[in-house]
mmCIF file of C-alpha atoms and ligand atoms in Angstrom:
data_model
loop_
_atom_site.group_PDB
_atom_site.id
_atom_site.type_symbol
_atom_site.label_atom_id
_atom_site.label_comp_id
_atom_site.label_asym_id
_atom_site.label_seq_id
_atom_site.Cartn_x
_atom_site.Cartn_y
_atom_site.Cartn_z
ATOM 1 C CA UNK G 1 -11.261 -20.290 34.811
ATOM 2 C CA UNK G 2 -11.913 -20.436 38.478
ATOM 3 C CA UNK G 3 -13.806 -18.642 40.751
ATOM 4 C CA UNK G 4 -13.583 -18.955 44.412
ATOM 5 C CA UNK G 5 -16.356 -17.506 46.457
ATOM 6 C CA UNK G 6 -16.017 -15.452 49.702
ATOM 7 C CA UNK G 7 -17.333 -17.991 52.568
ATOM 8 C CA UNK G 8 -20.113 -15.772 53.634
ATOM 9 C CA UNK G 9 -21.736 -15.655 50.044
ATOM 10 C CA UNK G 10 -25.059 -15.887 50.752
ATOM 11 C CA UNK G 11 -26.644 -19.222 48.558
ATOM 12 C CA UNK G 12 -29.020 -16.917 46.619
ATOM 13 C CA UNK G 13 -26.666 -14.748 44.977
ATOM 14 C CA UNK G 14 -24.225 -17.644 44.443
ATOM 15 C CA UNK G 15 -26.932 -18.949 41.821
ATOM 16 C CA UNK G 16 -27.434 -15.727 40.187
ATOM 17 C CA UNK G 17 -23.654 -15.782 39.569
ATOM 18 C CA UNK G 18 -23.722 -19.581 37.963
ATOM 19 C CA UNK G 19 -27.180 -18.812 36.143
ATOM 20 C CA UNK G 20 -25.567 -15.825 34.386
ATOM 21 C CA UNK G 21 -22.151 -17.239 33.675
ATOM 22 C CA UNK G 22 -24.245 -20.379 32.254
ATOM 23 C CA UNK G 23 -26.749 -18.709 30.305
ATOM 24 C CA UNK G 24 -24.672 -15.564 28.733
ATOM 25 C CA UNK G 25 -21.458 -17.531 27.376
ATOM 26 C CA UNK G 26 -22.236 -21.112 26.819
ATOM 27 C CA UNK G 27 -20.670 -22.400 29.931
ATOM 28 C CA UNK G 28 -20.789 -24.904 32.033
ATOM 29 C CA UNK G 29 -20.360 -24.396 35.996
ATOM 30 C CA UNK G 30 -19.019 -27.144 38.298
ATOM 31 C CA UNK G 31 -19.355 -26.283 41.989
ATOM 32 C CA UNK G 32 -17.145 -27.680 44.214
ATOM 33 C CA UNK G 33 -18.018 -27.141 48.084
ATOM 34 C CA UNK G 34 -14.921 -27.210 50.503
ATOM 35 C CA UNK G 35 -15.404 -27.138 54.581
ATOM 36 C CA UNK G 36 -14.691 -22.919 54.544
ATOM 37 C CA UNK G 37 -14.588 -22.006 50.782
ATOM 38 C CA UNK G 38 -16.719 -22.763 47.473
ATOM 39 C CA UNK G 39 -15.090 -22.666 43.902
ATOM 40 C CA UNK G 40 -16.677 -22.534 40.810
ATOM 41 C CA UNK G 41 -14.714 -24.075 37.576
ATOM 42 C CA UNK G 42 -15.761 -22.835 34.336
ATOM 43 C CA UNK G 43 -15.929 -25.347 31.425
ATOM 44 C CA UNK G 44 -16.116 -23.680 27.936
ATOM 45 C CA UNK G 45 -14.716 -21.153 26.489
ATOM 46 C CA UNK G 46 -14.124 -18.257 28.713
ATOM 47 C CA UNK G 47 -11.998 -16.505 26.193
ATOM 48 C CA UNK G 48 -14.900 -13.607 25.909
ATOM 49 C CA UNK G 49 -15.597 -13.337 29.486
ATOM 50 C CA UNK G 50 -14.801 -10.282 31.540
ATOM 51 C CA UNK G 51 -12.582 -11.385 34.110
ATOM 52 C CA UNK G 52 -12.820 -8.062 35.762
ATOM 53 C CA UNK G 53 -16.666 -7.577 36.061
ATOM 54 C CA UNK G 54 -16.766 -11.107 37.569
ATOM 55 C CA UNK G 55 -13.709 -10.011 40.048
ATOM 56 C CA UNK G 56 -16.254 -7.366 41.482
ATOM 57 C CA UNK G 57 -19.064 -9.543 41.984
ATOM 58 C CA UNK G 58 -19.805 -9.100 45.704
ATOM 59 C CA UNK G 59 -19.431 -13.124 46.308
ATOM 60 C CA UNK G 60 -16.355 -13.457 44.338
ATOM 61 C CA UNK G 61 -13.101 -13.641 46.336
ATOM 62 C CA UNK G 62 -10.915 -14.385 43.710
ATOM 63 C CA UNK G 63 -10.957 -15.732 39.603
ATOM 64 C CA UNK G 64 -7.780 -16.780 38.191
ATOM 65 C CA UNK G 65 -7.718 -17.816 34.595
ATOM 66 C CA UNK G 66 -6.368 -21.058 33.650
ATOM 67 C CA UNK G 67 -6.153 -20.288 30.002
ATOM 68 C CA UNK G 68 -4.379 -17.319 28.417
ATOM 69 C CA UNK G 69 -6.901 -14.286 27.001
ATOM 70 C CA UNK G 70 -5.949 -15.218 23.471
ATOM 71 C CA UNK G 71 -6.556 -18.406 21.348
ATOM 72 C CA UNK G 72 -5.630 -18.633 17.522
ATOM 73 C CA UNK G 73 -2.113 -17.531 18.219
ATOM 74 C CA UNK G 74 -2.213 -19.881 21.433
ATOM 75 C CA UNK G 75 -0.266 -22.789 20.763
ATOM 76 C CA UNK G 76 -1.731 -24.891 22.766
ATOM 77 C CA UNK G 77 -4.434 -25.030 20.260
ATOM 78 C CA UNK G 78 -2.005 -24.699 17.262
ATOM 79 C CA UNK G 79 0.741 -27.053 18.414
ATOM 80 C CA UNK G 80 2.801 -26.919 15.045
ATOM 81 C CA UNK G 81 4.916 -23.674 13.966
ATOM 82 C CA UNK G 82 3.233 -21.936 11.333
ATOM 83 C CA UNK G 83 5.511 -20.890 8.215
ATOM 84 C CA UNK G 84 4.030 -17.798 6.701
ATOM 85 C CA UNK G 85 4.265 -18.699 2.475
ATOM 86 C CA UNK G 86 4.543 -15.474 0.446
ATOM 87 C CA UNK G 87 5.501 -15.021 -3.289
ATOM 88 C CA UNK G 88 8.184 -16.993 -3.470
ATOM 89 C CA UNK G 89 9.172 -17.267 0.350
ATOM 90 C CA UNK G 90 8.335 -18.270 4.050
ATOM 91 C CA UNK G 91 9.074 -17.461 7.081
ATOM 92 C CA UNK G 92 9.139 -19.708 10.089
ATOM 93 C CA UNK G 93 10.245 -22.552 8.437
ATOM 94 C CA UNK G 94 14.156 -24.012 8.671
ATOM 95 C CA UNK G 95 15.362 -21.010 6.561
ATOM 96 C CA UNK G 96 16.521 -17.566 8.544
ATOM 97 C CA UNK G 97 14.782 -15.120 7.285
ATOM 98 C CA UNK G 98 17.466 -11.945 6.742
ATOM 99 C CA UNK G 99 15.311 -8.645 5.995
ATOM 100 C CA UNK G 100 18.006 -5.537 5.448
ATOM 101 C CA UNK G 101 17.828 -2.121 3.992
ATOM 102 C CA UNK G 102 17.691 1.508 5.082
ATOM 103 C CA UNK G 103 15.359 2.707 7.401
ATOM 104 C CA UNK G 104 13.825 5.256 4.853
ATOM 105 C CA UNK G 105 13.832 4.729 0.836
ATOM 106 C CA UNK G 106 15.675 8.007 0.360
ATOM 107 C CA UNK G 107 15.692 7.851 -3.865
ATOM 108 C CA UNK G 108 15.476 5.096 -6.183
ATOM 109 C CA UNK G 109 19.219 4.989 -6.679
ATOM 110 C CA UNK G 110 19.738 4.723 -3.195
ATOM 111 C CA UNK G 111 17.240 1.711 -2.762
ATOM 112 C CA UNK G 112 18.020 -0.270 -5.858
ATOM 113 C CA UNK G 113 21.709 -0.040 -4.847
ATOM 114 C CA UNK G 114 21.572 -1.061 -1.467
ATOM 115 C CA UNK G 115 18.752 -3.568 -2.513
ATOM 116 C CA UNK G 116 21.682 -5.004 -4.602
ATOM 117 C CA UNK G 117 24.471 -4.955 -2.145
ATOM 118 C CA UNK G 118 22.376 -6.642 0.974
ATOM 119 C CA UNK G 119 20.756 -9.265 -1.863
ATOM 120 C CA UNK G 120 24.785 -10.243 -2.643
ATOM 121 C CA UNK G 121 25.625 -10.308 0.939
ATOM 122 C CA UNK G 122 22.713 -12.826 2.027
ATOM 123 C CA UNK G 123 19.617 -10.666 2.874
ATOM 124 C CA UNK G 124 16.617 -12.476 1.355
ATOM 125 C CA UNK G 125 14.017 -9.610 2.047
ATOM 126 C CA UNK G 126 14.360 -5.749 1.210
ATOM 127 C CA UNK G 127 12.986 -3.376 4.214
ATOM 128 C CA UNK G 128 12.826 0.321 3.337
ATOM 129 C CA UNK G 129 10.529 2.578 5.036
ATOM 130 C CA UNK G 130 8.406 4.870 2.939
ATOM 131 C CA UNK G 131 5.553 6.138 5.188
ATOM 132 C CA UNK G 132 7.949 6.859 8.483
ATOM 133 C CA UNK G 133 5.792 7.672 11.359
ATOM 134 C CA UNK G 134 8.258 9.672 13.333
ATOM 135 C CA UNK G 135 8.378 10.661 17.188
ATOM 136 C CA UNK G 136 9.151 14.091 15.857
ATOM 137 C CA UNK G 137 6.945 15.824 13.655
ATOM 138 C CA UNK G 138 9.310 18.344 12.278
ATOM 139 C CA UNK G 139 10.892 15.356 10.995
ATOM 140 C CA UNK G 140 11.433 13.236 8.177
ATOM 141 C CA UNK G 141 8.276 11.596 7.426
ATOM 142 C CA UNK G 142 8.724 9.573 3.835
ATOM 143 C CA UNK G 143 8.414 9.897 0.465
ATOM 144 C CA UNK G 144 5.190 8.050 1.051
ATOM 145 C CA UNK G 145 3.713 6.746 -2.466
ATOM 146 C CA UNK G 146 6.919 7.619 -4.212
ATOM 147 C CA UNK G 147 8.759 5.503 -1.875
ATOM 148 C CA UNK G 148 6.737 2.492 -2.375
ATOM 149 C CA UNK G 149 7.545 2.879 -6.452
ATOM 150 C CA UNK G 150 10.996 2.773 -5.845
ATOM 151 C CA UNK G 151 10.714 -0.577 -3.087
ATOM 152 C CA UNK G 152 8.824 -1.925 -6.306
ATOM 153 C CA UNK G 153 11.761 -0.660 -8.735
ATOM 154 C CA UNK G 154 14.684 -2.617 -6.299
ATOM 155 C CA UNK G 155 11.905 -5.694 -6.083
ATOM 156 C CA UNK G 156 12.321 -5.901 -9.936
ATOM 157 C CA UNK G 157 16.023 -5.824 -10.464
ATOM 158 C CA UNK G 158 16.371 -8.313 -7.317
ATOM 159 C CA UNK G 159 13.811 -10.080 -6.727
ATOM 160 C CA UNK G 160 13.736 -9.793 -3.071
ATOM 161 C CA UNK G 161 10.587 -9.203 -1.399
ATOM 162 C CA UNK G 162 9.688 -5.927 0.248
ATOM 163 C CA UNK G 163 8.780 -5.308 3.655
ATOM 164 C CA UNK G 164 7.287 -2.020 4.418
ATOM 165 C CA UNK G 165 5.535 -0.037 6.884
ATOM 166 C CA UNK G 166 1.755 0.548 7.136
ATOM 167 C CA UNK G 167 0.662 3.513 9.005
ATOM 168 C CA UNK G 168 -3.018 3.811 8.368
ATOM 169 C CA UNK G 169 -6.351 1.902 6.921
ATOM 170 C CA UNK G 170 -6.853 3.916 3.566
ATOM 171 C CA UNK G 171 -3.311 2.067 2.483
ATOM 172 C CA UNK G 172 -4.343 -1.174 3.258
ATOM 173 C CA UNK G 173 -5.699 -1.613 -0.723
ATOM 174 C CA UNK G 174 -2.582 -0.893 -2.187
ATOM 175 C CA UNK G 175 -0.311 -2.273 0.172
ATOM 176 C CA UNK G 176 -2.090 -5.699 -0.011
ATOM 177 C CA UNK G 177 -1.672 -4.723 -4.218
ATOM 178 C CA UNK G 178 2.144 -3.522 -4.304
ATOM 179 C CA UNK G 179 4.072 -4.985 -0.474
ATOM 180 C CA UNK G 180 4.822 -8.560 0.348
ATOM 181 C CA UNK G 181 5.055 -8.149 3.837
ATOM 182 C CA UNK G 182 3.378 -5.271 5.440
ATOM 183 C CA UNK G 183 5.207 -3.923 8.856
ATOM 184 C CA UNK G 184 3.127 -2.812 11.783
ATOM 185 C CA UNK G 185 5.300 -0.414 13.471
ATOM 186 C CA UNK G 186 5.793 0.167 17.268
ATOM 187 C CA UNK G 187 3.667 2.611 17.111
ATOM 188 C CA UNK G 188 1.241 1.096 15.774
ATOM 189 C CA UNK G 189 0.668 -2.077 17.898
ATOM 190 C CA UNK G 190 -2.274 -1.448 19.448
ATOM 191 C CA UNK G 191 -3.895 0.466 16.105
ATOM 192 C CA UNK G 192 -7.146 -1.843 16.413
ATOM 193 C CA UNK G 193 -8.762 -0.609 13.549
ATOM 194 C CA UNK G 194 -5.775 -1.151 11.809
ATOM 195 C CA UNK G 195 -5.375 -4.774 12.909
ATOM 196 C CA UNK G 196 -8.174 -6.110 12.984
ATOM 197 C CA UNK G 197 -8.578 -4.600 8.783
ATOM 198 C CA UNK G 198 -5.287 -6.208 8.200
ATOM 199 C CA UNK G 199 -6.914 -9.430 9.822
ATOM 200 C CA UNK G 200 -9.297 -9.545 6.461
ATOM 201 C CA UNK G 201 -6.339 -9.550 4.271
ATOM 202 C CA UNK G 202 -4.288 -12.246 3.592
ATOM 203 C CA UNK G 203 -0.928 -10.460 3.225
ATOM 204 C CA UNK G 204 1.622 -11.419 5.512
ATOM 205 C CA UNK G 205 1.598 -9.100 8.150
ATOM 206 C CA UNK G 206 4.896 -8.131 10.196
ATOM 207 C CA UNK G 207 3.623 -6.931 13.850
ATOM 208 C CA UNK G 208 6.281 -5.229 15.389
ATOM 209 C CA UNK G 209 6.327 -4.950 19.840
ATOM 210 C CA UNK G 210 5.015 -1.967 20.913
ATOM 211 C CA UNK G 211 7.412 0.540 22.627
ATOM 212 C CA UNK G 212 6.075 -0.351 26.118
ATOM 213 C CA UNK G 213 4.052 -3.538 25.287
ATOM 214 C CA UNK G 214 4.134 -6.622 27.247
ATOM 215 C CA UNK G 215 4.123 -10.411 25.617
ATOM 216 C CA UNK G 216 0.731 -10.801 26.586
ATOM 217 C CA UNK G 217 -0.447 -7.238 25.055
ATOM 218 C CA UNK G 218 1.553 -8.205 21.861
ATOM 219 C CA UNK G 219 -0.165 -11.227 21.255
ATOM 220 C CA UNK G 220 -3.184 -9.714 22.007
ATOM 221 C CA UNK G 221 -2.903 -7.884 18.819
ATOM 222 C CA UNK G 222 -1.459 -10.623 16.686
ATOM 223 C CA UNK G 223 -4.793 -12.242 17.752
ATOM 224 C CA UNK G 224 -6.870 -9.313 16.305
ATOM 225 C CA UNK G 225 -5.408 -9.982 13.055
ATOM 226 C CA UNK G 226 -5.561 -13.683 12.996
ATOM 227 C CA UNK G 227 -8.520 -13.820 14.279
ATOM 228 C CA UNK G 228 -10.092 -11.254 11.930
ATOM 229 C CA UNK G 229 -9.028 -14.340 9.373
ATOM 230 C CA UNK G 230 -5.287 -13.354 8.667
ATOM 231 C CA UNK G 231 -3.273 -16.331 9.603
ATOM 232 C CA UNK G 232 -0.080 -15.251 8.242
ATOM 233 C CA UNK G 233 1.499 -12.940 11.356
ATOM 234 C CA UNK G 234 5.052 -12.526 11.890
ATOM 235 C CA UNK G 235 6.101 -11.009 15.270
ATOM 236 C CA UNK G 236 9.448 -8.885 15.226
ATOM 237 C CA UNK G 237 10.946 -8.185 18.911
ATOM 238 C CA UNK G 238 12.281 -4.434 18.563
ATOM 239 C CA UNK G 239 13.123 -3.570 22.153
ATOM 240 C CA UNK G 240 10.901 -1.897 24.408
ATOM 241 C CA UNK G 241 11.513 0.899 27.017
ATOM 242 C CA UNK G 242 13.307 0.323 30.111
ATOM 243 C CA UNK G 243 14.823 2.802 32.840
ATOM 244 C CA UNK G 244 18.091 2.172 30.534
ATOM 245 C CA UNK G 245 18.664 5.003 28.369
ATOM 246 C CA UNK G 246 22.513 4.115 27.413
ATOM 247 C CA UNK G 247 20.769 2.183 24.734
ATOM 248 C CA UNK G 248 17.683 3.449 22.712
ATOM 249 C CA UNK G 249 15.877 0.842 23.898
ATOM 250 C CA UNK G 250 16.309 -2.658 25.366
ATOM 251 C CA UNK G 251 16.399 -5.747 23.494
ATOM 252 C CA UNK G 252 13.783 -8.547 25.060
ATOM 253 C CA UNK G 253 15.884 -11.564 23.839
ATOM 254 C CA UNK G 254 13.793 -14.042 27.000
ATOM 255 C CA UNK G 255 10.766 -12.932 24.636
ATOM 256 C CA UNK G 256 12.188 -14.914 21.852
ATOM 257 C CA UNK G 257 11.792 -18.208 23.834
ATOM 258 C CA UNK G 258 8.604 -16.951 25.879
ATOM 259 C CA UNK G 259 6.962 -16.628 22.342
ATOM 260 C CA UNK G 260 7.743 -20.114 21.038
ATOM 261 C CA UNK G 261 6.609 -21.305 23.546
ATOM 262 C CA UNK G 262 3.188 -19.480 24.096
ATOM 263 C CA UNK G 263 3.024 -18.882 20.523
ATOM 264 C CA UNK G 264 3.085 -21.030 16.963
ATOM 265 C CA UNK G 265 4.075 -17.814 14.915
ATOM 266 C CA UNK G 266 7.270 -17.275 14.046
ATOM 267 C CA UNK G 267 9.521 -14.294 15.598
ATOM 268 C CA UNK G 268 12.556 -12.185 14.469
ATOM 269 C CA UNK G 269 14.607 -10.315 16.020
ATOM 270 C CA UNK G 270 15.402 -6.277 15.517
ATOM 271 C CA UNK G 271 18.602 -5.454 16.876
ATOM 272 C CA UNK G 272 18.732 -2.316 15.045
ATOM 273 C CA UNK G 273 16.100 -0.639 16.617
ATOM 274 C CA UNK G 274 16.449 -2.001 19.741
ATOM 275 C CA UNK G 275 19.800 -0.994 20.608
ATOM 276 C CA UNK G 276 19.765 2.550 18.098
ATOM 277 C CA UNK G 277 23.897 1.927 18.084
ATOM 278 C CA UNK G 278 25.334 0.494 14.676
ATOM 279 C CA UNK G 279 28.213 -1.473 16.937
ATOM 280 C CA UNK G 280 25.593 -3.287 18.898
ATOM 281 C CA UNK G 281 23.480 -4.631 16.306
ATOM 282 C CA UNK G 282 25.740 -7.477 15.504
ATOM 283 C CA UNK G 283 26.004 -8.836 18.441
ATOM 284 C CA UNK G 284 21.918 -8.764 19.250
ATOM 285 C CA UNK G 285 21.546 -10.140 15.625
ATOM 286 C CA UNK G 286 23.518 -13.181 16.826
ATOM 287 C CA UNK G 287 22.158 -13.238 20.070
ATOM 288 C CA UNK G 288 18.563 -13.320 18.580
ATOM 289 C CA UNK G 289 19.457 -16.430 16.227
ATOM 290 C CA UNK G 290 21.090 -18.118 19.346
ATOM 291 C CA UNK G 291 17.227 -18.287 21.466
ATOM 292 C CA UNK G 292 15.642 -19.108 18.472
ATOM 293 C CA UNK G 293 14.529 -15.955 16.399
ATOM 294 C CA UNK G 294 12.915 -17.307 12.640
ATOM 295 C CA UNK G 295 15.240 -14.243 11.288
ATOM 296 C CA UNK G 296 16.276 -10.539 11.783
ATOM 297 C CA UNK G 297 15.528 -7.447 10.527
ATOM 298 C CA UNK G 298 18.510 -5.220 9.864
ATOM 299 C CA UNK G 299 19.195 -1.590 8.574
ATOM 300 C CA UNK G 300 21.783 -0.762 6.442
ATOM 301 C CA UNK G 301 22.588 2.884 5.100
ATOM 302 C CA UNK G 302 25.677 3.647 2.000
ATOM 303 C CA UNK G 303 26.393 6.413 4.367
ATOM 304 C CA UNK G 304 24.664 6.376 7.582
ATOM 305 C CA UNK G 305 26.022 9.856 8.879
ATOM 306 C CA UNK G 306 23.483 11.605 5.894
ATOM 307 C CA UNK G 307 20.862 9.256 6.583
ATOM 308 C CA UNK G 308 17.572 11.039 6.963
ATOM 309 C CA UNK G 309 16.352 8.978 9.975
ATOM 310 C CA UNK G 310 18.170 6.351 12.031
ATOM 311 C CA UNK G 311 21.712 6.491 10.889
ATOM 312 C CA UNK G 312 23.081 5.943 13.886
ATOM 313 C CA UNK G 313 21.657 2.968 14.000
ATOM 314 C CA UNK G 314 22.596 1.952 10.345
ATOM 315 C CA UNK G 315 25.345 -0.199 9.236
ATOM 316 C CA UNK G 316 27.672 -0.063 5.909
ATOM 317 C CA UNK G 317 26.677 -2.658 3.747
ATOM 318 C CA UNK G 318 30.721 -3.985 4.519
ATOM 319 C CA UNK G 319 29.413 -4.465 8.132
ATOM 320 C CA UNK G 320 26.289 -6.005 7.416
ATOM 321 C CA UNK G 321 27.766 -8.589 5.335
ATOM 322 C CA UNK G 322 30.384 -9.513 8.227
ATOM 323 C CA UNK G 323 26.819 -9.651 10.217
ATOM 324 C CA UNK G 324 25.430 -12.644 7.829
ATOM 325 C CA UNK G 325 29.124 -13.995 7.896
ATOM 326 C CA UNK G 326 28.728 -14.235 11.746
ATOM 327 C CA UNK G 327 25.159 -15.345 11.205
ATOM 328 C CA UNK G 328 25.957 -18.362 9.681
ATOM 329 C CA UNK G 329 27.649 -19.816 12.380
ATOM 330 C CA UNK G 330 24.571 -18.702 14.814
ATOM 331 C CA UNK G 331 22.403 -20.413 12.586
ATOM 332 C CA UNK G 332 24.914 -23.828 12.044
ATOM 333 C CA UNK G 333 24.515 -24.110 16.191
ATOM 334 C CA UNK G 334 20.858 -23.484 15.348
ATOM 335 C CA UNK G 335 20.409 -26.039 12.981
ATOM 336 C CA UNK G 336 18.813 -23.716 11.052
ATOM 337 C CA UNK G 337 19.968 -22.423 7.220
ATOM 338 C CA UNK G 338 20.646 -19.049 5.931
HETATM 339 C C1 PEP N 1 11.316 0.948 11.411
HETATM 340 O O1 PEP N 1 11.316 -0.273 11.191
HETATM 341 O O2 PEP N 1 11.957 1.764 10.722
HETATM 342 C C2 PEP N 1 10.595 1.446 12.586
HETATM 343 C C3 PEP N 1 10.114 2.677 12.639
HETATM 344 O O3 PEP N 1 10.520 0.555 13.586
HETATM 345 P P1 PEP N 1 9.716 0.579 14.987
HETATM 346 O O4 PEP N 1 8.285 0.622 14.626
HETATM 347 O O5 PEP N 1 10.156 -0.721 15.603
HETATM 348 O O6 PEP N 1 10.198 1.779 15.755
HETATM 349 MN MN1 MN N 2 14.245 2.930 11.524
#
């Protein structure tokens, strides 16, 4: 970090300033002295300070960090990609991962079914949501517990892994029991508590953008989880808000490559959410594997006009398995495997 002082500072105050920076956060203070202005470069880690309180000091005349505000998802100290291992998979590694299924488990002939047809047409993780925090509360909201017996049900007959959301603290015990990769919705982004609990688990953990959340904010809260002790974090890029509203929201593809290269942890891509239009998903699933998403996360729905939340949205399992068709030739430019 550096700190340049307004030329008038008076000398006493100047001190206070480096005695307090030095003695508070285990920092060191160089002082360079120009012909009209003073800067101070802080050595150490600066990570904790409070970059506003030191912008009003009444000598400061400007501070501009050198180092981003968060560090164990920084890849500049984690220079490797980290491949989140799970029962039996990983994500991040050379292999796409494909995670498909309805938005909501609806029944547990509707999940094992469809857990079946994605499985055959290349998914290698189920998603189904069973606790659905909706924008609407006269809506749909899950079958909740029920729903997570019959994600464990379509696990057993496939043996693809489930991916489902978490929407508060009290499931976190179950969950880390029952899921194999717990989703952080939108919603939930910036659900501290929440986080920084799921940082003292060791379940992979699938942190969704939040609706209006920039990179920096979003790794923010990957950081409360890692850094709670959680190292396994998956990022998912689901759109965020824009003045469009043709679309239901818009997909952030230039995060994709921002991420890599700010972050070590890997990143899919959501097309379905993003875009809220079944024909447009394909396209933004490719797109994604094109600037280097580790995989995408697709619904699917038997019959998408009766879904009971996001059918519009929701493909045929026909479509999405000309999707993983189209894939594969994403992920051949990639050098990456399906
Ligand atoms: C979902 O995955 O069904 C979902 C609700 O996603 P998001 O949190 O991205 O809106
Ligand atoms: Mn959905």
């Amino acid at each position: 970090m550096i700190i340049i002082l307004k030329p008038d500072a008076p000398e006493a105050k100047i001190q206070e300033l480096i005695d307090n920076l030095q003695k508070s956060n285990n920092i060191q203070v160089q002082r360079i002295d120009g012909v009209n202005y003073s800067v101070l470069g802080l050595v150490g880690d600066t990570v904790a300070l409070e970059i506003e309180s030191i912008r009003e000091k009444e000598v400061v005349k400007k501070v501009m960090r050198i180092q981003e505000p968060y560090k164990k998802v920084n890849r500049a100290f984690h220079p490797d990609n980290t491949i989140i291992k799970g029962n039996g998979f990983e994500i991040g590694g050379n292999k796409l991962a494909v995670m498909a299924g309805p938005c909501s488990v609806e029944s547990e002939e509707q999940i094992v079914s469809l857990a079946k047809k994605v499985k055959a047409s290349g998914a290698n993780f189920l998603r189904g949501g069973a606790f659905k925090p909706r924008t609407n509360p006269y809506r749909f909201q899950g079958f909740g517990l029920e729903g997570i017996k019959y994600l464990e049900t379509a696990r057993a007959e496939t043996g693809l892994p489930i991916v489902t959301e978490i929407t508060n603290v009290e499931l976190i015990e179950l969950f880390v029991e029952k899921i194999d990769v717990i989703q952080v919705g939108a919603r939930n982004m910036q659900n501290y508590v929440l986080l920084s609990e799921l940082g003292k688990t060791k379940k992979p953990v699938l942190l969704k953008r939040g609706l209006s959340a920039t990179i920096e904010e979003w790794l923010m809260s990957a950081e409360y989880i890692v850094a709670g002790g959680n190292p396994n974090v998956v990022l998912c890029e689901r759109g965020i808000r824009t003045y469009e509203t043709f679309t239901r929201n818009t997909l952030d593809l230039s995060a994709v490559p921002v991420i890599k290269r700010l972050s070590h942890l890997p990143v899919i891509v959501d097309p379905s959410h993003a875009t809220g239009l079944w024909w447009a998903v394909e396209p933004l699933a490719v797109a994604g594997i094109c600037v280097g998403a580790d995989g995408v996360m697709i619904e699917v729905h038997e019959d998408p006009s009766e879904a009971l939340s996001d059918g519009k949205q929701s493909l045929l399992p026909e479509k999405f398995s000309a999707l993983v068709h189209k894939l594969q030739d994403a992920a051949d430019m990639m050098g990456r495997e399906l």
